[in-house]
Tab-separated table of C-alpha atoms in Angstrom:
chain	number	residue	atom	x	y	z
A	1	MET	CA	-0.127	-0.041	0.140
A	2	GLU	CA	0.999	3.432	-0.922
A	3	ASN	CA	-0.261	5.166	2.214
A	4	SER	CA	1.916	2.782	4.651
A	5	LYS	CA	5.622	3.896	2.652
A	6	THR	CA	7.454	6.427	3.721
A	7	PRO	CA	7.867	9.486	2.099
A	8	LEU	CA	11.283	11.017	0.694
A	9	ILE	CA	9.783	14.098	1.190
A	10	GLY	CA	11.285	15.983	4.307
A	11	MET	CA	14.334	13.786	4.272
A	12	THR	CA	17.219	15.239	4.799
A	13	LEU	CA	20.528	14.298	2.823
A	14	ASP	CA	22.545	12.527	5.886
A	15	GLU	CA	18.821	10.835	5.959
A	16	LEU	CA	18.417	9.940	2.297
A	17	ARG	CA	22.596	8.615	2.512
A	18	GLY	CA	21.012	6.480	5.411
A	19	VAL	CA	18.268	5.201	3.084
A	20	ALA	CA	20.557	4.299	0.250
A	21	ALA	CA	22.916	2.387	2.758
A	22	ALA	CA	19.624	0.356	4.215
A	23	LEU	CA	19.361	-0.278	0.422
A	24	GLY	CA	22.917	-1.593	-0.431
A	25	MET	CA	23.420	1.881	-2.784
A	26	PRO	CA	25.947	3.717	-3.180
A	27	SER	CA	26.853	6.922	-1.053
A	28	PHE	CA	26.235	9.073	-3.955
A	29	THR	CA	22.270	8.130	-4.994
A	30	ALA	CA	21.624	10.243	-1.697
A	31	LYS	CA	22.850	13.666	-3.570
A	32	GLN	CA	21.024	12.110	-6.774
A	33	MET	CA	17.777	11.583	-4.731
A	34	ALA	CA	17.959	14.988	-3.355
A	35	LYS	CA	18.542	16.595	-6.347
A	36	TRP	CA	15.390	14.608	-7.658
A	37	LEU	CA	13.190	15.758	-5.491
A	38	TYR	CA	14.267	19.311	-4.376
A	39	ASP	CA	15.191	20.321	-7.593
A	40	GLN	CA	13.501	18.350	-10.117
A	41	HIS	CA	10.384	17.587	-7.619
A	42	VAL	CA	9.626	14.397	-9.605
A	43	SER	CA	6.035	12.386	-8.619
A	44	SER	CA	7.227	9.016	-8.882
A	45	ILE	CA	10.630	7.046	-8.030
A	46	ASP	CA	10.787	6.078	-11.272
A	47	GLU	CA	11.604	8.890	-12.591
A	48	MET	CA	14.687	9.251	-10.896
A	49	THR	CA	16.391	8.125	-13.986
A	50	ASN	CA	20.247	8.092	-13.089
A	51	LEU	CA	19.644	5.616	-10.246
A	52	SER	CA	19.655	2.024	-11.981
A	53	LYS	CA	16.170	0.357	-12.413
A	54	VAL	CA	17.435	-2.159	-9.243
A	55	ASN	CA	17.759	0.726	-6.795
A	56	ARG	CA	14.290	1.877	-7.739
A	57	GLN	CA	12.798	-0.951	-7.569
A	58	ARG	CA	14.237	-1.468	-4.486
A	59	LEU	CA	13.695	2.271	-3.340
A	60	ALA	CA	9.990	1.996	-4.581
A	61	GLU	CA	9.315	-0.815	-2.243
A	62	HIS	CA	9.791	0.973	0.736
A	63	TYR	CA	9.044	4.616	-0.148
A	64	THR	CA	6.983	7.057	-1.944
A	65	ILE	CA	7.877	10.490	-2.602
A	66	GLY	CA	4.723	11.789	-0.610
A	67	CYS	CA	3.647	14.616	-3.196
A	68	ARG	CA	0.062	15.362	-3.005
A	69	LYS	CA	-1.813	17.559	-5.512
A	70	PRO	CA	-4.507	19.699	-4.145
A	71	VAL	CA	-7.787	18.476	-4.315
A	72	ASP	CA	-9.365	21.842	-4.556
A	73	ALA	CA	-8.893	25.590	-5.393
A	74	GLN	CA	-10.462	28.519	-4.781
A	75	HIS	CA	-9.676	31.762	-7.009
A	76	SER	CA	-10.037	35.314	-5.191
A	77	LYS	CA	-10.766	38.478	-7.596
A	78	ASP	CA	-7.637	39.851	-6.751
A	79	GLY	CA	-5.544	36.879	-8.129
A	80	THR	CA	-5.135	34.902	-4.654
A	81	VAL	CA	-5.937	31.522	-4.764
A	82	LYS	CA	-6.477	28.884	-2.100
A	83	TYR	CA	-5.358	25.116	-2.085
A	84	LEU	CA	-6.611	22.945	-0.096
A	85	PHE	CA	-4.525	19.734	0.282
A	86	PRO	CA	-4.953	16.350	1.351
A	87	THR	CA	-2.435	15.300	4.163
A	88	SER	CA	-0.578	11.713	4.912
A	89	ASP	CA	-3.088	10.934	7.285
A	90	GLY	CA	-6.358	11.589	6.088
A	91	LYS	CA	-7.123	15.134	6.476
A	92	GLN	CA	-6.711	17.919	4.656
A	93	VAL	CA	-5.160	21.577	5.224
A	94	GLU	CA	-5.232	24.701	3.818
A	95	THR	CA	-2.269	27.295	1.562
A	96	VAL	CA	-2.688	30.331	-0.265
A	97	PHE	CA	-0.936	31.392	-2.749
A	98	ILE	CA	-0.486	35.761	-3.143
A	99	PRO	CA	0.925	36.821	-6.029
A	100	GLU	CA	1.804	40.547	-6.294
A	101	GLY	CA	3.905	42.300	-8.793
A	102	GLU	CA	6.944	40.421	-8.736
A	103	ARG	CA	6.645	38.690	-6.008
A	104	ALA	CA	4.433	35.558	-5.113
A	105	THR	CA	4.342	34.333	-1.621
A	106	LEU	CA	3.166	30.896	-0.295
A	107	CYS	CA	1.593	31.160	3.607
A	108	VAL	CA	1.591	27.558	4.504
A	109	SER	CA	0.025	25.619	7.759
A	110	CYS	CA	1.515	23.472	9.576
A	111	GLU	CA	-1.333	21.615	11.913
A	112	VAL	CA	-4.615	20.939	11.250
A	113	GLY	CA	-6.360	23.250	12.816
A	114	CYS	CA	-4.974	24.966	16.449
A	115	LYS	CA	-4.506	24.532	20.337
A	116	MET	CA	-3.676	28.252	20.855
A	117	ASN	CA	-7.618	29.067	20.491
A	118	CYS	CA	-6.899	32.989	19.565
A	119	LEU	CA	-10.512	34.907	20.238
A	120	PHE	CA	-10.669	36.129	16.350
A	121	CYS	CA	-9.250	33.306	14.857
A	122	GLN	CA	-11.297	30.702	12.607
A	123	THR	CA	-8.570	28.434	12.132
A	124	GLY	CA	-8.434	28.430	16.302
A	125	LYS	CA	-12.415	28.020	16.298
A	126	GLN	CA	-11.588	24.540	14.440
A	127	GLY	CA	-9.747	23.133	18.020
A	128	PHE	CA	-6.822	21.082	17.268
A	129	GLU	CA	-6.480	18.060	14.827
A	130	GLY	CA	-3.450	16.598	14.582
A	131	ALA	CA	0.186	18.599	13.612
A	132	LEU	CA	1.764	17.869	9.789
A	133	SER	CA	4.677	15.896	8.954
A	134	ALA	CA	7.777	17.739	7.577
A	135	ALA	CA	6.470	15.809	4.390
A	136	ASP	CA	2.813	17.612	4.640
A	137	ILE	CA	3.974	20.955	5.218
A	138	LEU	CA	6.769	20.747	2.209
A	139	ASN	CA	4.420	18.834	-0.072
A	140	GLN	CA	2.289	22.173	-0.133
A	141	ILE	CA	5.423	24.252	-1.318
A	142	TYR	CA	6.801	21.169	-3.760
A	143	SER	CA	2.663	20.414	-4.695
A	144	VAL	CA	1.628	23.794	-5.402
A	145	PRO	CA	0.868	25.063	-8.989
A	146	GLY	CA	2.872	28.148	-9.652
A	147	ARG	CA	5.825	26.712	-7.440
A	148	GLU	CA	8.647	28.159	-9.864
A	149	GLN	CA	6.980	31.803	-9.128
A	150	LEU	CA	7.250	32.190	-5.610
A	151	THR	CA	9.146	34.438	-3.943
A	152	ASN	CA	8.890	33.763	-0.214
A	153	ILE	CA	7.236	31.520	2.379
A	154	VAL	CA	5.223	32.558	5.061
A	155	PHE	CA	4.402	29.855	7.910
A	156	MET	CA	1.041	32.307	9.072
A	157	GLY	CA	-1.395	29.427	8.151
A	158	GLN	CA	-3.073	27.006	9.930
A	159	GLY	CA	-1.660	26.106	13.341
A	160	GLU	CA	1.278	27.413	15.820
A	161	PRO	CA	4.152	26.707	14.432
A	162	MET	CA	6.499	26.625	18.024
A	163	ASP	CA	3.835	23.878	18.660
A	164	ASN	CA	5.045	21.723	15.902
A	165	LEU	CA	8.092	22.661	16.063
A	166	ASP	CA	11.241	19.718	15.351
A	167	ASN	CA	8.827	19.724	11.839
A	168	VAL	CA	8.938	23.007	10.586
A	169	LEU	CA	12.296	23.373	11.523
A	170	ARG	CA	13.554	19.920	9.663
A	171	ALA	CA	10.737	21.856	6.644
A	172	THR	CA	13.171	24.885	7.106
A	173	LYS	CA	16.398	23.099	6.561
A	174	VAL	CA	14.898	21.272	3.349
A	175	LEU	CA	14.054	24.775	2.232
A	176	THR	CA	17.392	26.389	2.934
A	177	ALA	CA	20.272	23.446	2.908
A	178	PRO	CA	22.332	23.723	-0.404
A	179	TRP	CA	21.452	20.428	-1.410
A	180	GLY	CA	17.767	21.546	-0.737
A	181	TYR	CA	15.985	24.420	-1.782
A	182	ALA	CA	18.559	26.506	-1.022
A	183	TRP	CA	16.489	28.984	-0.083
A	184	SER	CA	18.072	32.259	1.764
A	185	PRO	CA	16.354	32.601	5.000
A	186	LYS	CA	15.348	36.111	4.134
A	187	ARG	CA	13.338	34.052	2.252
A	188	ILE	CA	10.807	32.623	4.982
A	189	THR	CA	9.234	34.313	7.875
A	190	VAL	CA	7.576	31.677	10.689
A	191	SER	CA	4.833	33.103	12.870
A	192	SER	CA	4.293	32.078	16.004
A	193	VAL	CA	2.129	33.505	19.199
A	194	GLY	CA	5.125	33.251	21.346
A	195	ILE	CA	5.744	30.179	22.905
A	196	ARG	CA	9.464	30.622	25.174
A	197	GLY	CA	11.244	27.812	25.365
A	198	LYS	CA	10.232	26.333	21.761
A	199	LEU	CA	10.930	30.338	20.709
A	200	LYS	CA	14.284	30.476	21.926
A	201	ARG	CA	15.080	27.062	20.551
A	202	PHE	CA	13.906	28.238	16.920
A	203	LEU	CA	16.222	31.719	16.787
A	204	GLU	CA	18.907	29.524	17.587
A	205	GLU	CA	18.685	26.150	15.339
A	206	SER	CA	17.114	28.210	12.465
A	207	ASP	CA	17.975	31.714	10.412
A	208	CYS	CA	14.738	32.350	9.155
A	209	GLN	CA	12.511	36.131	9.653
A	210	VAL	CA	10.329	35.834	13.095
A	211	ALA	CA	7.292	37.049	13.769
A	212	ILE	CA	5.277	37.273	16.687
A	213	SER	CA	1.319	37.740	17.183
A	214	LEU	CA	0.976	40.840	19.045
A	215	HIS	CA	-2.646	41.916	18.477
A	216	SER	CA	-2.019	43.879	22.490
A	217	PRO	CA	0.740	45.415	24.283
A	218	ILE	CA	-1.577	45.206	27.868
A	219	PRO	CA	-1.031	41.729	29.221
A	220	GLU	CA	-4.317	41.418	30.500
A	221	GLN	CA	-6.739	42.649	26.939
A	222	ARG	CA	-3.859	40.408	25.348
A	223	ALA	CA	-4.736	37.065	27.506
A	224	GLU	CA	-8.675	37.996	26.252
A	225	LEU	CA	-8.149	37.768	22.503
A	226	MET	CA	-5.542	35.404	22.898
A	227	PRO	CA	-4.792	32.514	25.788
A	228	ALA	CA	-1.258	31.604	25.307
A	229	GLU	CA	-0.473	34.898	27.385
A	230	ARG	CA	-1.492	33.609	30.384
A	231	GLY	CA	1.456	31.239	29.847
A	232	PHE	CA	3.615	32.920	28.349
A	233	SER	CA	3.204	36.395	28.668
A	234	ILE	CA	4.380	39.376	25.649
A	235	THR	CA	6.287	41.070	27.796
A	236	GLU	CA	8.983	38.002	28.557
A	237	ILE	CA	8.808	37.376	24.803
A	238	VAL	CA	10.263	40.843	24.330
A	239	ASP	CA	12.843	39.927	26.857
A	240	LEU	CA	13.950	36.665	25.156
A	241	LEU	CA	14.263	38.416	21.692
A	242	ARG	CA	16.356	41.202	22.857
A	243	ASN	CA	18.729	39.029	23.145
A	244	TYR	CA	19.298	38.043	19.332
A	245	ASP	CA	20.405	40.386	16.842
A	246	PHE	CA	17.891	42.057	14.270
A	247	ALA	CA	20.141	44.636	12.608
A	248	HIS	CA	21.047	42.721	9.947
A	249	GLN	CA	20.275	39.580	7.975
A	250	ARG	CA	17.410	38.509	9.950
A	251	ARG	CA	14.260	40.722	10.590
A	252	LEU	CA	11.497	40.701	12.883
A	253	SER	CA	8.310	41.735	12.630
A	254	PHE	CA	5.211	41.853	15.142
A	255	GLU	CA	1.566	41.010	13.604
A	256	TYR	CA	-0.933	43.470	15.653
A	257	ILE	CA	-4.562	42.772	13.666
A	258	VAL	CA	-6.534	46.170	14.430
A	259	PHE	CA	-9.491	45.900	16.500
A	260	GLY	CA	-12.127	48.937	16.332
A	261	GLY	CA	-12.670	50.279	19.959
A	262	ILE	CA	-10.302	47.766	21.272
A	263	ASN	CA	-6.736	48.462	20.344
A	264	ASP	CA	-6.487	51.403	18.261
A	265	SER	CA	-6.318	54.245	21.039
A	266	THR	CA	-3.509	56.059	21.676
A	267	ALA	CA	-3.076	54.254	24.509
A	268	HIS	CA	-1.998	51.384	23.043
A	269	ALA	CA	0.137	52.803	20.714
A	270	ARG	CA	2.248	54.258	23.490
A	271	ALA	CA	2.367	50.703	24.792
A	272	LEU	CA	3.812	49.781	21.717
A	273	VAL	CA	6.968	51.963	21.843
A	274	LYS	CA	6.927	51.781	25.444
A	275	LEU	CA	7.251	47.664	25.223
A	276	LEU	CA	9.041	47.579	21.983
A	277	GLN	CA	11.467	50.328	22.811
A	278	GLY	CA	14.911	49.846	21.722
A	279	LEU	CA	13.969	46.654	19.779
A	280	ASP	CA	14.982	46.941	16.156
A	281	CYS	CA	12.021	45.743	14.728
A	282	ARG	CA	9.011	46.644	12.501
A	283	ILE	CA	5.029	46.290	13.065
A	284	ASN	CA	2.544	44.878	10.357
A	285	LEU	CA	-0.677	46.313	11.061
A	286	ILE	CA	-3.803	43.815	9.617
A	287	ARG	CA	-7.466	44.370	9.324
A	288	PHE	CA	-9.608	42.091	11.048
A	289	HIS	CA	-12.131	40.048	8.840
A	290	PRO	CA	-15.333	39.267	10.960
A	291	ILE	CA	-15.618	35.604	11.817
A	292	PRO	CA	-18.889	34.157	13.064
A	293	ASP	CA	-19.778	34.407	16.892
A	294	VAL	CA	-17.135	36.756	17.941
A	295	PRO	CA	-18.463	40.227	18.858
A	296	LEU	CA	-15.190	42.048	16.832
A	297	HIS	CA	-14.916	44.719	13.993
A	298	GLY	CA	-12.131	46.172	12.537
A	299	ALA	CA	-11.421	49.933	12.615
A	300	GLY	CA	-11.752	52.353	10.069
A	301	GLU	CA	-9.178	53.408	7.658
A	302	GLU	CA	-8.433	56.504	9.601
A	303	LYS	CA	-7.922	54.960	12.777
A	304	MET	CA	-5.277	52.584	10.843
A	305	GLU	CA	-3.530	55.131	9.759
A	306	SER	CA	-3.290	57.045	12.540
A	307	LEU	CA	-1.691	54.112	14.331
A	308	ARG	CA	0.640	53.666	11.826
A	309	ASP	CA	2.126	56.964	11.475
A	310	TYR	CA	2.271	57.248	15.174
A	311	LEU	CA	4.286	54.492	15.387
A	312	THR	CA	6.707	55.134	12.571
A	313	ALA	CA	6.842	58.710	14.438
A	314	HIS	CA	8.339	57.283	17.490
A	315	GLY	CA	10.589	54.923	15.822
A	316	ILE	CA	8.613	51.836	14.909
A	317	TYR	CA	8.242	51.412	11.233
A	318	THR	CA	4.943	50.754	10.886
A	319	THR	CA	3.134	49.211	7.760
A	320	ILE	CA	-1.078	48.727	6.821
A	321	ARG	CA	-0.805	44.805	5.149
A	322	ALA	CA	-2.870	44.757	2.291
A	323	SER	CA	-5.954	42.039	2.715
A	324	ARG	CA	-5.741	39.654	0.065
A	325	GLY	CA	-8.615	36.909	-0.710
A	326	GLU	CA	-11.118	37.665	1.440
A	327	ASP	CA	-13.958	37.102	-0.661
A	328	ILE	CA	-12.394	33.456	-0.984
A	329	PHE	CA	-11.867	32.966	3.106
A	330	ALA	CA	-8.449	33.233	2.678
A	331	ALA	CA	-7.329	36.309	4.316
A	332	CYS	CA	-5.302	36.398	8.168
A	333	GLY	CA	-7.556	34.713	10.647
A	334	LEU	CA	-10.108	33.304	8.559
A	335	LEU	CA	-8.717	29.477	7.734
A	336	SER	CA	-10.011	26.336	8.360
A	337	THR	CA	-10.930	23.101	7.440
A	338	SER	CA	-13.822	22.045	9.640
A	339	ARG	CA	-16.898	21.238	7.883
A	340	LYS	CA	-19.066	22.866	9.979
A	341	ILE	CA	-17.032	26.815	9.297
A	342	GLU	CA	-16.782	25.421	5.946
A	343	ALA	CA	-20.583	24.973	5.739
A	344	ILE	CA	-20.921	28.419	7.101
A	345	ARG	CA	-18.561	29.625	4.667
A	346	HIS	CA	-20.673	28.116	1.401
A	347	GLN	CA	-23.743	30.039	2.496
A	348	ALA	CA	-22.460	33.146	3.147
A	349	HIS	CA	-20.783	32.820	-0.087
A	350	HIS	CA	-24.139	32.063	-1.480
A	351	ASN	CA	-26.929	35.340	0.248
């Protein structure tokens, strides 16, 4: 059975050497396999034509490429495409392709659902259904249509990356290693609510960019929006981040969804300046996209611009992120593969 075979996608060069050794294949076949996987993106072992037929047969008895094409695609009027990918254990995750001029960003998922249960996020309402393997994470890149256009990858889809850290680190290693995709870490951003110990490990084991979900500088209010604050306070996270260099190659950003009348006041802006004082970072202001049964609404454009201008004037480079794919539920905070939420979306789409 294909499903009982081990996927090759997600394996490091050392692991591919181990595969070769176990099957009695020459050690140099590991580099050949890596090239077929991460450079040529083959869909079957038979396509690895510089491996002998005998070695391909041996490999195919125990392993599979592990690639799965998306089973659905929804196209936004702004060019954004949301794909539905099957996972190795029969679940599904959403992945968003965002073209913008010469850039094309892929927003990948690392879990089915999420444990963090942030008030404003549809993925959190789904609950947690399982962590993705490195193969499932990488398959979103491996098998996405238009893969060759990609310039950036953001781990901002379904799930908390630090909650699935081993597989996220494995995926980013494949993406940045010379035998893998050989991407610069500057092209990859990993987002987190801030799980202190795991974030520290990520900062020390990866050179990828970091984005922290902030959403309020006031701990009590942040805890109401984000239960993770109760276990890992934003002040602790900022103190941890002060130990790392973000002035050169690696960039630190804070994600801040602006809720009307909740976190958009001058007092919040002052508290943000105080919290982040002296830290080399930027803030991305994000429009809130309403979700069912959540009593929050977005701030007006004037308020967004006022907040941006205040923060920038006080030394924190701040931008308002363009909202993409809202009409297909692909914008920030709207991803979900819950059947219940899918039914609500379907009804909204046809009203």
